[in-house]
Structure formats: structure tokens, C-alpha cells
Coordinates of C-alpha atoms and ligand atoms in Angstrom, one line a residue:
X895 CA 104.3 86.7 107.6
X896 CA 105.3 87.9 104.2
X897 CA 103.5 91.0 102.8
X898 CA 103.1 90.7 99.0
X899 CA 103.2 93.5 96.5
X900 CA 100.5 93.6 93.8
X901 CA 100.3 95.5 90.5
X902 CA 96.6 95.3 89.7
X903 CA 96.7 96.3 86.1
X904 CA 94.0 97.1 83.5
X905 CA 95.4 94.5 81.2
X906 CA 97.7 92.4 83.3
X907 CA 98.3 91.9 87.0
X908 CA 101.3 90.6 88.9
X909 CA 102.4 89.7 92.4
X910 CA 105.8 90.0 94.0
X911 CA 107.6 89.7 97.3
X912 CA 110.9 90.8 98.7
X913 CA 113.9 88.4 99.0
X914 CA 117.5 89.0 100.0
X915 CA 118.3 89.5 96.4
X916 CA 115.6 92.1 95.9
X917 CA 112.0 91.9 94.8
X918 CA 110.9 89.0 92.6
X919 CA 107.7 88.1 90.7
X920 CA 105.7 85.1 91.8
X921 CA 104.6 83.0 88.9
X922 CA 100.9 82.0 88.5
X923 CA 99.6 78.5 88.2
X924 CA 100.6 78.4 84.6
X925 CA 104.2 79.4 85.4
X926 CA 103.7 82.9 83.9
X927 CA 104.5 86.2 85.6
X928 CA 101.7 88.1 84.0
X929 CA 98.1 87.2 84.8
X930 CA 95.7 88.8 82.4
X931 CA 93.1 90.9 84.4
X932 CA 90.2 88.9 82.9
X933 CA 87.5 87.0 84.8
X934 CA 85.2 84.3 83.3
X935 CA 82.7 81.9 84.6
X936 CA 82.8 78.4 83.2
X937 CA 80.0 76.0 82.3
X938 CA 80.0 74.6 85.9
X939 CA 79.7 78.1 87.4
X940 CA 83.3 78.0 88.5
X941 CA 85.4 81.2 88.3
X942 CA 88.4 81.4 86.0
X943 CA 91.0 84.1 86.1
X944 CA 93.9 85.1 83.8
X945 CA 94.9 83.5 80.6
X946 CA 92.2 80.9 80.6
X947 CA 89.6 83.6 81.1
X948 CA 91.2 85.6 78.3
X949 CA 90.8 82.6 75.9
X950 CA 87.2 82.2 77.1
X951 CA 86.4 85.8 76.5
X952 CA 86.7 85.1 72.8
X953 CA 84.5 82.1 72.8
X954 CA 82.2 83.2 75.7
X955 CA 82.1 87.0 75.8
X956 CA 78.8 87.0 77.7
X957 CA 80.4 85.0 80.5
X958 CA 83.6 87.1 80.7
X959 CA 84.8 90.5 81.8
X960 CA 88.0 92.6 81.3
X961 CA 89.2 96.2 81.5
X962 CA 87.1 96.7 84.6
X963 CA 89.8 98.7 86.3
X964 CA 88.6 101.6 84.1
X965 CA 85.3 101.6 86.1
X966 CA 86.8 101.0 89.5
X967 CA 85.1 103.1 92.1
X968 CA 81.8 103.0 90.2
X969 CA 78.9 100.6 90.5
X970 CA 78.9 99.7 86.9
X971 CA 77.3 96.2 86.6
X972 CA 79.0 93.4 84.8
X973 CA 76.8 90.5 84.1
X974 CA 78.5 87.1 83.7
X975 CA 75.9 84.5 82.9
X976 CA 73.6 84.5 85.9
X977 CA 75.9 86.4 88.2
X978 CA 76.4 90.1 88.6
X979 CA 79.5 91.9 89.7
X980 CA 80.7 95.5 90.2
X981 CA 84.3 96.4 89.3
X982 CA 85.8 96.0 92.7
X983 CA 84.3 92.5 93.0
X984 CA 85.9 91.5 89.7
X985 CA 89.2 93.1 91.0
X986 CA 88.8 91.1 94.2
X987 CA 88.6 87.9 92.2
X988 CA 91.8 88.8 90.4
X989 CA 93.4 89.6 93.7
X990 CA 92.2 86.3 95.2
X991 CA 93.9 84.4 92.3
X992 CA 97.1 86.3 92.9
X993 CA 96.9 85.7 96.6
X994 CA 96.5 82.0 96.0
X995 CA 99.4 81.9 93.6
X996 CA 101.5 83.5 96.4
X997 CA 100.2 81.1 99.0
X998 CA 101.0 78.2 96.8
X999 CA 104.5 79.5 96.2
X1000 CA 105.2 80.1 99.9
X1001 CA 103.3 77.1 101.1
X1002 CA 101.9 79.4 103.7
X1003 CA 98.9 81.8 104.1
X1004 CA 99.2 85.4 103.0
X1005 CA 97.0 88.0 104.6
X1006 CA 98.5 91.4 103.7
X1007 CA 99.4 93.2 100.5
X1008 CA 100.6 96.5 99.2
X1009 CA 98.6 97.3 96.0
X1010 CA 99.6 99.8 93.4
X1011 CA 97.1 102.3 91.9
X1012 CA 97.4 104.9 89.1
X1013 CA 98.5 108.3 90.5
X1014 CA 95.4 109.9 89.0
X1015 CA 93.1 107.5 90.9
X1016 CA 90.4 109.4 92.7
X1017 CA 89.4 109.0 96.3
X1018 CA 86.6 106.6 95.4
X1019 CA 88.8 104.5 93.2
X1020 CA 91.4 104.2 95.9
X1021 CA 88.8 103.2 98.4
X1022 CA 87.4 100.7 96.0
X1023 CA 90.9 99.2 95.5
X1024 CA 91.3 98.8 99.2
X1025 CA 87.9 97.2 99.5
X1026 CA 88.7 94.8 96.7
X1027 CA 91.7 93.7 98.8
X1028 CA 89.4 93.2 101.7
X1029 CA 87.0 91.2 99.7
X1030 CA 89.8 89.0 98.6
X1031 CA 90.9 88.4 102.2
X1032 CA 93.9 90.7 102.0
X1033 CA 94.6 93.5 104.5
X1034 CA 95.6 96.6 102.5
X1035 CA 97.0 99.2 104.8
X1036 CA 99.0 100.9 102.2
X1037 CA 98.4 101.7 98.5
X1038 CA 101.3 102.9 96.4
X1039 CA 101.0 104.8 93.2
X1040 CA 102.3 103.1 90.2
X1041 CA 105.0 105.6 89.2
X1042 CA 106.4 105.7 92.7
X1043 CA 106.5 101.9 92.7
X1044 CA 108.5 102.0 89.4
X1045 CA 110.9 104.5 90.8
X1046 CA 111.5 102.4 93.9
X1047 CA 112.1 99.3 91.8
X1048 CA 114.9 101.3 90.1
X1049 CA 116.2 102.1 93.5
X1050 CA 115.9 105.8 92.9
X1051 CA 114.9 106.3 96.5
X1052 CA 118.4 105.3 97.5
X1053 CA 120.0 108.1 95.7
X1054 CA 121.6 110.8 97.8
X1055 CA 121.3 113.6 95.4
X1056 CA 118.2 115.5 94.5
X1057 CA 116.7 114.1 91.3
X1058 CA 113.7 114.9 89.1
X1059 CA 112.5 112.2 86.8
X1060 CA 109.6 111.3 84.7
X1061 CA 107.7 108.0 84.5
X1062 CA 106.3 107.2 81.1
X1063 CA 103.8 104.4 81.5
X1064 CA 102.0 103.0 78.5
X1065 CA 99.9 100.0 79.3
X1066 CA 97.3 98.2 77.3
X1067 CA 94.7 100.9 77.3
X1068 CA 96.0 103.7 79.4
X1069 CA 98.8 106.2 79.3
X1070 CA 100.1 107.8 82.5
X1071 CA 102.9 110.4 82.8
X1072 CA 104.2 111.3 86.2
X1073 CA 106.9 113.6 87.3
X1074 CA 108.6 112.7 90.5
X1075 CA 111.2 114.5 92.6
X1076 CA 113.5 113.0 95.2
X1077 CA 115.1 115.1 97.9
X1078 CA 116.2 114.3 101.4
X1079 CA 115.0 110.7 101.1
X1080 CA 111.5 111.9 100.2
X1081 CA 109.9 110.8 96.9
X1082 CA 107.4 113.3 95.8
X1083 CA 105.0 113.0 92.8
X1084 CA 105.1 116.6 91.4
X1085 CA 102.6 116.2 88.6
X1086 CA 100.4 113.6 86.9
X1087 CA 98.8 113.7 83.4
X1088 CA 97.7 111.1 81.0
X1089 CA 95.2 109.7 78.6
X1090 CA 92.8 107.1 79.9
X1091 CA 92.0 105.9 76.4
X1092 CA 95.4 105.5 74.8
X1093 CA 97.6 102.4 75.1
X1094 CA 99.3 99.5 73.4
X1095 CA 95.9 98.3 72.1
X1096 CA 95.7 101.4 69.9
X1097 CA 99.0 100.5 68.3
X1098 CA 97.6 97.0 67.6
X1099 CA 94.4 98.6 66.2
X1100 CA 96.5 100.5 63.6
X1101 CA 97.8 97.2 62.2
X1102 CA 94.2 95.8 62.1
X1103 CA 93.1 98.8 60.2
X1104 CA 96.0 98.7 57.7
X1105 CA 95.2 95.1 57.1
X1106 CA 91.5 95.8 56.5
X1107 CA 92.2 98.7 54.3
X1108 CA 94.6 96.7 52.1
X1109 CA 91.9 94.1 51.6
X1110 CA 89.1 96.6 51.2
X1111 CA 87.3 95.2 54.3
X1112 CA 85.6 96.9 57.2
X1113 CA 85.5 95.7 60.7
X1114 CA 81.7 95.6 60.8
X1115 CA 81.5 93.1 58.0
X1116 CA 83.6 90.6 59.9
X1117 CA 82.4 88.2 62.4
X1118 CA 83.5 88.9 66.0
X1119 CA 85.6 85.8 66.1
X1120 CA 87.4 86.6 62.9
X1121 CA 88.0 90.1 64.2
X1122 CA 89.4 88.8 67.4
X1123 CA 91.7 86.4 65.5
X1124 CA 92.8 89.3 63.3
X1125 CA 93.6 91.3 66.5
X1126 CA 95.6 88.5 67.8
X1127 CA 97.6 88.3 64.7
X1128 CA 98.1 92.0 64.7
X1129 CA 99.4 91.7 68.3
X1130 CA 101.9 89.1 67.2
X1131 CA 103.0 91.4 64.3
X1132 CA 103.3 94.4 66.6
X1133 CA 105.6 92.4 69.0
X1134 CA 107.7 91.2 66.0
X1135 CA 108.7 94.8 65.4
X1136 CA 111.0 94.4 68.4
X1137 CA 113.3 92.2 66.3
X1138 CA 112.4 92.8 62.7
X1139 CA 111.9 95.6 60.3
X1140 CA 109.0 94.0 58.5
X1141 CA 106.1 92.2 60.1
X1142 CA 103.5 90.0 58.5
X1143 CA 99.8 89.6 59.5
X1144 CA 97.9 86.7 58.0
X1145 CA 94.4 85.8 58.8
X1146 CA 91.9 83.4 57.3
X1147 CA 88.9 85.4 56.1
X1148 CA 86.0 83.8 54.2
X1149 CA 87.9 80.6 53.5
X1150 CA 90.9 82.5 52.2
X1151 CA 94.0 83.4 54.0
X1152 CA 94.8 87.0 53.5
X1153 CA 98.0 88.6 54.5
X1154 CA 99.8 91.9 54.8
X1155 CA 103.5 92.7 55.0
X1156 CA 104.2 96.0 56.7
X1157 CA 107.5 97.8 57.1
X1158 CA 108.6 99.7 60.2
X1159 CA 108.6 102.9 58.2
X1160 CA 105.0 102.3 57.2
X1161 CA 104.0 101.5 60.7
X1162 CA 105.8 104.6 61.9
X1163 CA 103.9 106.8 59.5
X1164 CA 100.5 105.2 60.4
X1165 CA 101.0 105.8 64.1
X1166 CA 102.0 109.5 63.8
X1167 CA 98.8 110.8 65.4
X1168 CA 99.2 108.4 68.4
X1169 CA 102.6 109.9 69.0
X1170 CA 101.0 113.4 69.0
X1171 CA 98.7 112.1 71.7
X1172 CA 101.6 110.8 73.7
X1173 CA 103.3 114.2 73.6
X1174 CA 100.4 116.2 75.0
X1175 CA 100.3 114.7 78.6
X1176 CA 104.1 114.9 78.8
X1177 CA 103.8 118.7 78.1
X1178 CA 101.0 119.1 80.5
X1179 CA 102.8 117.3 83.3
X1180 CA 105.9 119.4 82.7
X1181 CA 104.0 122.6 82.8
X1182 CA 102.0 121.7 85.9
X1183 CA 105.3 120.9 87.6
X1184 CA 106.9 124.2 86.2
X1185 CA 109.7 122.2 84.7
X1186 CA 111.4 122.1 81.3
X1187 CA 112.4 118.9 79.4
X1188 CA 116.0 119.7 80.3
X1189 CA 115.2 119.6 84.0
X1190 CA 114.3 115.9 83.8
X1191 CA 117.3 113.9 84.8
X1192 CA 115.9 110.4 84.1
X1193 CA 113.0 108.9 82.3
X1194 CA 111.6 105.5 83.3
X1195 CA 109.8 103.3 80.8
X1196 CA 106.9 101.4 82.3
X1197 CA 104.1 99.3 80.8
X1198 CA 104.3 96.6 78.2
X1199 CA 103.7 98.9 75.3
X1200 CA 107.0 100.7 75.9
X1201 CA 108.7 97.6 74.6
X1202 CA 107.9 98.9 71.1
X1203 CA 111.1 100.2 69.6
X1204 CA 109.1 103.0 68.0
X1205 CA 108.0 104.2 71.4
X1206 CA 111.5 104.0 72.8
X1207 CA 113.0 106.1 70.1
X1208 CA 110.1 108.6 70.3
X1209 CA 110.9 109.0 74.0
X1210 CA 114.6 109.4 73.6
X1211 CA 114.1 111.9 70.8
X1212 CA 111.6 113.9 72.9
X1213 CA 113.9 114.1 76.0
X1214 CA 117.2 114.0 74.2
X1215 CA 118.4 111.1 76.3
X1216 CA 118.0 107.3 76.7
X1217 CA 115.2 106.2 79.0
X1218 CA 115.7 103.6 81.8
X1219 CA 114.4 100.3 80.5
X1220 CA 116.6 97.6 82.0
X1221 CA 113.9 96.4 84.3
X1222 CA 111.2 94.6 82.3
X1223 CA 108.6 97.5 81.8
X1224 CA 105.7 95.2 82.5
X1225 CA 107.1 93.9 85.8
X1226 CA 108.6 97.1 87.2
X1227 CA 105.5 98.3 89.1
X1228 CA 104.9 95.0 90.7
X1229 CA 108.6 94.8 91.8
X1230 CA 108.3 98.3 93.3
X1231 CA 105.2 97.2 95.2
X1232 CA 107.2 94.3 96.5
X1233 CA 109.9 96.6 97.8
X1234 CA 107.3 98.8 99.4
X1235 CA 105.7 95.7 101.0
X1236 CA 109.1 94.9 102.6
X1237 CA 109.5 98.5 103.7
X1238 CA 106.2 98.2 105.4
X1239 CA 107.1 95.0 107.0
X1240 CA 110.2 96.7 108.3
X1241 CA 112.7 94.1 107.2
X1242 CA 116.1 95.6 107.7
X1243 CA 117.4 94.9 104.2
X1244 CA 116.4 98.2 102.6
X1245 CA 116.6 101.8 103.6
X1246 CA 113.4 103.4 104.7
X1247 CA 112.0 106.1 102.6
X1248 CA 109.2 108.5 103.3
X1249 CA 106.8 108.6 100.4
X1250 CA 104.6 111.4 99.4
X1251 CA 102.1 111.7 96.6
X1252 CA 99.9 114.2 94.9
X1253 CA 96.2 114.7 94.8
X1254 CA 95.3 113.9 91.2
X1255 CA 92.3 116.3 90.8
X1256 CA 91.3 119.6 92.1
X1257 CA 88.9 119.4 95.0
X1258 CA 86.8 122.3 95.9
X1259 CA 83.4 123.7 96.6
X1260 CA 80.7 125.7 94.9
X1261 CA 80.2 129.4 95.6
X1262 CA 77.9 132.2 94.7
X1263 CA 79.7 135.2 93.0
X1264 CA 78.5 138.7 92.9
X1265 CA 78.2 140.0 89.3
X1266 CA 79.0 143.6 88.5
X1267 CA 75.3 144.3 87.8
X1268 CA 74.8 143.5 91.5
X1269 CA 73.0 140.2 91.2
X1270 CA 74.3 136.9 92.6
X1271 CA 75.2 133.9 90.5
X1272 CA 75.6 130.6 92.2
X1273 CA 77.4 127.6 90.8
X1274 CA 81.0 128.8 90.5
X1275 CA 83.7 126.4 91.4
X1276 CA 86.1 127.4 94.2
X1277 CA 89.2 125.2 94.3
X1278 CA 90.4 124.3 97.8
X1279 CA 93.1 121.7 97.0
X1280 CA 94.5 122.3 93.6
X1281 CA 95.4 119.3 91.4
X1282 CA 99.0 118.0 91.8
X1283 CA 99.3 119.3 95.4
X1284 CA 101.6 117.1 97.4
X1285 CA 99.7 115.0 99.9
X1286 CA 99.0 114.7 102.8
X1287 CA 97.6 118.1 102.6
X1288 CA 95.1 120.1 104.6
X1289 CA 93.7 123.5 103.3
X1290 CA 91.2 125.9 104.7
X1291 CA 89.0 128.4 102.9
X1292 CA 86.7 130.9 104.7
X1293 CA 83.3 131.6 103.2
X1294 CA 80.8 134.2 104.2
X1295 CA 77.0 134.4 104.1
X1296 CA 75.7 136.2 101.0
X1297 CA 72.1 137.0 102.1
X1298 CA 70.7 138.9 105.0
X1299 CA 69.3 136.5 107.7
X1300 CA 70.8 133.5 105.9
X1301 CA 70.3 130.5 108.2
X1302 CA 72.1 127.8 106.4
X1303 CA 75.2 127.5 104.4
X1304 CA 75.3 124.7 101.9
X1305 CA 78.7 123.2 101.2
X1306 CA 79.2 121.1 98.1
X1307 CA 82.3 118.9 97.8
X1308 CA 83.4 118.8 94.2
X1309 CA 86.1 117.3 92.1
X1310 CA 87.3 118.5 88.8
X1311 CA 88.9 121.2 86.7
X1312 CA 85.9 123.2 85.4
X1313 CA 85.0 126.7 86.2
X1314 CA 81.4 125.9 86.7
X1315 CA 80.4 123.6 89.5
X1316 CA 77.9 121.7 87.4
X1317 CA 80.7 120.5 85.1
X1318 CA 82.6 119.0 88.0
X1319 CA 82.0 115.7 89.8
X1320 CA 79.7 116.0 92.8
X1321 CA 81.2 114.0 95.8
X1322 CA 78.9 115.1 98.6
X1323 CA 77.4 118.0 100.5
X1324 CA 76.7 119.3 103.9
X1325 CA 74.4 122.0 105.3
X1326 CA 75.5 123.9 108.4
X1327 CA 73.3 126.3 110.4
X1328 CA 74.6 129.8 111.0
X1329 CA 73.0 132.5 113.2
X1330 CA 70.9 134.8 111.1
X1331 CA 72.8 138.1 110.6
X1332 CA 73.5 140.6 107.9
X1333 CA 75.0 139.3 104.7
X1334 CA 78.8 138.8 105.1
X1335 CA 78.7 138.8 108.9
X1336 CA 78.7 135.1 109.4
X1337 CA 81.4 132.8 108.1
X1338 CA 82.5 129.2 108.0
X1339 CA 85.9 127.6 107.6
X1340 CA 85.9 124.6 105.2
X1341 CA 88.9 122.4 105.8
X1342 CA 89.7 119.7 103.2
X1343 CA 92.2 117.1 104.2
X1344 CA 93.6 114.7 101.7
X1345 CA 95.7 111.9 103.2
X1346 CA 98.5 109.7 102.0
X1347 CA 96.0 107.1 100.8
X1348 CA 94.1 109.6 98.8
X1349 CA 91.2 109.7 101.2
X1350 CA 89.4 113.0 101.4
X1351 CA 87.9 114.4 104.6
X1352 CA 86.1 117.7 104.9
X1353 CA 85.3 119.6 108.1
X1354 CA 83.2 122.7 108.4
X1355 CA 83.5 125.1 111.3
X1356 CA 81.0 127.9 111.9
X1357 CA 83.4 130.7 113.0
X1358 CA 81.0 132.5 115.5
X1359 CA 79.5 129.5 117.2
X1360 CA 82.4 127.0 116.9
X1361 CA 80.0 124.4 115.6
X1362 CA 82.0 121.7 113.8
X1363 CA 80.8 119.1 111.3
X1364 CA 82.8 116.4 109.6
X1365 CA 81.7 115.8 106.1
X1366 CA 81.2 112.2 105.1
X1367 CA 81.1 112.0 101.4
X1368 CA 77.8 110.4 100.9
X1369 CA 77.5 110.2 97.2
X1370 CA 80.8 108.5 96.6
X1371 CA 80.0 106.8 93.3
X1372 CA 81.3 103.5 94.5
X1373 CA 80.2 103.8 98.1
X1374 CA 79.2 100.5 99.6
X1375 CA 77.4 100.2 102.9
X1376 CA 78.7 97.7 105.5
X1377 CA 75.8 95.4 104.5
X1378 CA 76.8 95.5 100.9
X1379 CA 80.4 94.8 101.8
X1380 CA 79.3 91.8 103.9
X1381 CA 77.2 90.5 101.0
X1382 CA 80.0 90.9 98.6
X1383 CA 82.4 89.0 100.9
X1384 CA 79.8 86.2 101.1
X1385 CA 79.3 86.2 97.3
X1386 CA 82.9 86.0 96.6
X1387 CA 83.6 83.4 99.3
X1388 CA 80.9 81.3 97.7
X1389 CA 82.3 81.4 94.3
X1390 CA 84.1 78.3 93.4
X1391 CA 87.5 79.1 92.0
X1392 CA 88.6 76.5 89.6
X1393 CA 91.3 74.3 91.2
X1394 CA 94.8 75.5 90.3
X1395 CA 96.2 72.0 89.7
X1396 CA 94.0 71.8 86.6
X1397 CA 94.7 75.2 85.2
X1398 CA 97.2 74.1 82.6
X1399 CA 94.8 71.5 81.2
X1400 CA 91.9 73.9 81.4
X1401 CA 93.9 76.4 79.4
X1402 CA 94.7 73.9 76.6
X1403 CA 90.9 73.1 76.3
X1404 CA 90.0 76.8 76.3
X1405 CA 92.6 77.5 73.6
X1406 CA 91.4 74.5 71.6
X1407 CA 87.8 75.7 71.9
X1408 CA 88.7 79.2 70.8
X1409 CA 90.7 77.8 67.8
X1410 CA 87.8 75.5 66.9
X1411 CA 85.5 78.5 66.7
X1412 CA 88.0 80.5 64.7
X1413 CA 88.6 77.8 62.1
X1414 CA 86.4 76.0 59.7
X1415 CA 86.7 72.9 57.5
X1416 CA 89.5 70.4 58.0
X1417 CA 91.4 72.7 60.5
X1418 CA 88.3 72.6 62.7
X1419 CA 88.0 68.8 62.5
X1420 CA 91.6 68.4 63.4
X1421 CA 91.2 70.6 66.5
X1422 CA 88.1 68.7 67.5
X1423 CA 90.0 65.4 67.1
X1424 CA 93.0 66.7 69.2
X1425 CA 90.7 68.0 71.9
X1426 CA 88.9 64.6 72.1
X1427 CA 92.2 62.8 72.4
X1428 CA 93.2 65.2 75.1
X1429 CA 90.0 64.5 77.0
X1430 CA 90.7 60.8 76.7
X1431 CA 94.2 61.4 78.1
X1432 CA 92.7 63.3 81.0
X1433 CA 90.4 60.4 81.7
X1434 CA 93.4 58.1 82.1
X1435 CA 94.4 60.2 85.1
X1436 CA 98.1 59.5 84.5
X1437 CA 99.9 62.8 85.1
X1438 CA 102.8 61.8 82.8
X1439 CA 100.6 61.0 79.9
X1440 CA 98.5 64.1 80.5
X1441 CA 101.6 66.3 80.6
X1442 CA 103.1 64.8 77.4
X1443 CA 99.8 65.3 75.5
X1444 CA 99.4 68.8 76.9
X1445 CA 102.8 69.8 75.7
X1446 CA 102.1 68.3 72.3
X1447 CA 98.9 70.2 72.0
X1448 CA 100.4 73.5 73.2
X1449 CA 103.1 73.2 70.5
X1450 CA 100.5 72.5 67.8
X1451 CA 98.3 75.4 69.0
X1452 CA 101.3 77.8 69.2
X1453 CA 102.0 77.0 65.5
X1454 CA 98.4 77.4 64.5
X1455 CA 98.2 80.7 66.4
X1456 CA 101.3 82.1 64.7
X1457 CA 100.7 80.7 61.2
X1458 CA 96.9 81.1 61.3
X1459 CA 96.4 77.4 60.4
X1460 CA 97.9 74.0 60.4
Ligands
ADP2654 P1 98.4 97.4 82.0 O1 99.3 98.2 82.8 O2 97.4 98.1 81.3 O3 97.9 96.2 82.8 P2 100.7 96.2 80.6 O4 101.8 97.0 81.2 O5 100.8 94.7 80.9 O6 99.3 96.8 80.8 O7 100.8 96.4 79.0 C1 100.0 95.7 78.1 C2 100.3 96.2 76.7 O8 101.7 95.9 76.4 C3 99.5 95.5 75.6 O9 98.9 96.5 74.8 C4 100.6 94.7 74.9 O10 100.3 94.6 73.5 C5 101.8 95.5 75.1 N1 103.0 94.7 74.9 C6 103.5 93.7 75.7 N2 104.6 93.2 75.3 C7 104.9 93.9 74.2 C8 106.0 93.8 73.2 N3 107.0 92.9 73.3 N4 106.0 94.7 72.2 C9 105.0 95.6 72.0 N5 104.0 95.7 72.9 C10 103.9 94.8 73.9
MG2655 MG1 100.3 99.0 84.4

């Protein structure tokens, strides 16, 4: 059975598989390679995923959810109408849709996937991703980090020479920099850095703000619908910069169509501060890996936003060389996951490679230190596994009792980079009994083991008695009990996913409804008339008539979306 590769993105998700000619993307029910990571519930309580949900998010924000990958591994609640979801359930719904697309494509069931995750994903986030797969009915034995997937898609794992390279991934709302090194067939992630709140959307936002400023408007005085239309137009203008030196945004506001022409130079100047923010993580990753810019032999561009020519030239100026961009940057991670899926399935067509990764954060414990004045101060962080350590890794630290007759040693498991324990993330704790002796006479060994899937295990051994305890991280923020998982599986199984055969029609209606809400006056009436005609065509149940009418409507709506009106 074919194992699929999945890029479960913050903005867009994709599914791929391996063929004799390499990895290929499997299109969704609308024939598109990218499925927006958006979930919406329709009026019948059916679940919609992707482009249709993205349209509905504008008209029915209270029934829709997006960007939930940011909260993966937490129990943040998303309320969609009468239903409640946590991020991994929403991710499971997206995965289920991708699984169905693959099954439809193969005409056979799919039960296993390799899913990519950001290199900085914590233990809880990785576990949550695996569970999301499980909830969607997919076995996920192997996760792959996104930069590693991109490198594999470029075939860098097949090189015979030692290579150091950097993956520059700018998605919709996240920026990830990873430095990888290949030697003796081993791909190693040497360092990761990034900005969780910087992405292509910030480059769109700049255009929105320029438009508002030019017309002396503020975002808060516009209706949500007008603002989302303006964002849409700004997105179109942003993409136009790939071909043109001037872009135009026009948007109907208060019964008047306002517009703005902006040159590439003006755009460049307005985005300067964003480029400064892009530079910082690059520098941090280089310094963590103890490398100079000149040590980097290749740069891989990943993420839809790296299609912006301004970003491409920024990267080549920064590194003094052209970046790899010949594989579509928004497909490259999914393609790499597809290659990895084949490696896992052990099809003979590609060379096996051993992959290693890094632990994205420092993991450690809390200790009491003795101050020069002789008093003890608890709450100091002691790193055990430093960030960017290659995994799998296992490290031991020995700690001693600090009080006479101390009977218990408390071991906290913490994640973070701060000097004080309270500023780091608390993952769990364990108390171990020690024989009461003089201070410093009893000791424990704390072993932290971080495996290839980013799963942390801790073991404490009392040196004198040999007593061992495995630490189960109890307060994993996204921890689900077996009962909760069973409930979740049931919940998701009960959700009615909208039948894929009708997706194209459903999308036309969702688009029409969105446009209806955005417009007023005669435009609005015209949209209502077109939608009614389409519904009549649907009632006739003749696939040919429906298709003809659908194409006609799509063309009209495309024009309305680009021109801002009829
Ligand atoms: P993610 O990894 O977050 O799921 P993607 O890699 O799909 O995201 O990137 C989405 C971002 O790429 C969006 O901000 C979108 O505006 C941007 N993008 C996609 N195509 C282009 C293009 N041709 N020009 C500029 N930006 C683009
Ligand atoms: Mg991505």
C-alpha cells in the first residue's frame, strides 16, 4: 500500500506520493495542489475543508477556523457553531481531507503517512501531530522536519560530498531558518531559528496599510468584509510584483472604488523593517551552528512567500549567491515528505539515507544554587540537552542533595532558554526518595533522552540505592488521555464531511455568497441572480449543464475578484 507524504502547513497543506519519476503532488477535489488549512462547518453541520472553507471564513467567521497549527500541542478551544475543537482535531480534519484526496486518486485506501513538522516543533507539538494523523485514520510512524524534507526534494541527500546548506522558509505567517549539513549520507539539522509571527501575510499587510494611508482611512473604521476584500486585493497586487514593476490595488469603499498604484521601489522601502526581521534569525542560526555566511554552500527557498522577487534578491544579496528555487517553493516540503514516505516503504528506486535532526529547545531541570553569602537560592535553570543538539541524544547530569537529612529530590523538567526556571516552560516533574544523609552525600543521575521523533523521556536513578524512575511528562500542554483520544476519534468519525463530488459546485456558491456580502447595489443583485440561476442548473441534475454554468460563473467571479466589480 502506498505511503503518502503530507505537508501540514499553517496556511496551506499538500499531499504527495512517490512514482518512478520522483515525488508528485496529488491534486484535491478541486484539482488544486494546495489545500488551504481552513476548516468550516456549513449550515447542515457538514464539515468543509480547504478553499471552500476559506471562502466561508469571510462570510461565516464564527463557523470557521484557520492558522490552528500555531496552537498545535495546546488545548486551545476553537468553537465552530455548536461544535468545539482543539488544534489537533482541526488538523485531523485537514489530514482526513488530504487522505480522501489521495484515496480518490489511487482508487484504493491509504492508511499510512509521513507528515512534515517545523524543525522547532516541541515534543508536545510533534506528539499532537502524530495524534492528528491517528484521529484521521492514518498511521504516522515517522515525522520529518520541513527543512529536511525540502533538502531531500532537491536530492541533496544523494550528494557524495560534504555540504552545508541553509533552508529559508517563509510561509504565510511563519519564518523558519534551518542550517543542515550532509556528510557520509547523513543529513543533520545543525541549527534552527525563526520568527513565529512573520510571513507572507505581513508583506500583504504592508500593502493594505499603504492603501489605507493614501486614502486617510484606518482599518478599524472599515467593516470586516471590506477589510477582507481589501486584503484579497492586496494579495493579488503582491503576487503581481512577480511580473510587474507597478501593482494596483482597487477596492470599493463606501460606494466608491478607491485605488492605489504602487511601484516596486515604494514597496521595497515600505518593507525594509520586515527584511531586518528576516535577517536576525539567519544570523542566530549561523552563530548557533558556528558558521559564517561563506560556509553555506547552498540556500534553499521554501514557502510561498519566497516567490516574491524582493525576497529572492534579498536572499541572494545576503548570501552572495543565488538560492535554489527551481522546485516550486510551496510544494517542495510535500515533495520531500513523499520521498521520505518511499524511503520508509523501502521501494528500491531511491538511495536510503539516515536522517538526524536537532532538539529545537533547551531541555533541562531546576536547581538550587549556593550564593556567596552562604544562602541557597532555588529556581535556577540547569540545561541538560542544549538547543540545537543533534538527536537522537541522551545526556546525564548528576545532582546532589543540598540539605542535611534531605529525603526527597524534586526533579522538574523544563524547556526554554531562560536563566530562571520560572521563565521556562514546565513540562513535568518527579519526586525521588533518597536516604537521609549529610548534604551533598546523596546524588541522583538525571538522564534526558530525546528521540528521532522529538519525544522526550527522562529517567532518574538514585546513585546509592539504584532506584530508577522513568519520568512521564504529565503536564504536557496537549496531553490527551486514552479516553479523550477515543472520544476525539468518535467525534471526528461522526462528522459528516461534505461529499467531494460536489466540492466544485459548493465552492462556486461559497464564492458567490462571499461576493454578495462584499458588494452592494446592482453588483449585489447581479450576484444574487447568477447564484439563483446556478441553483436552478443544479436542480436539473444534468452534469453537462452544471459544468457549463459553473465555468461561466467562475470566469465572472474571477473577473469580479480581480477588478473589484463587474
Ligand atoms: P505555509 O507554509 O504557512 O502553509 P505557504 O508556503 O503555502 O504557507 O505560503 C503561503 C504564503 O505564500 C502566503 O502569504 C501567500 O501570500 C504567499 N504566496 C504564494 N504565492 C505567492 C506569489 N506568487 N507571490 C508572493 N507571495 C506568494
Ligand atoms: Mg510551509
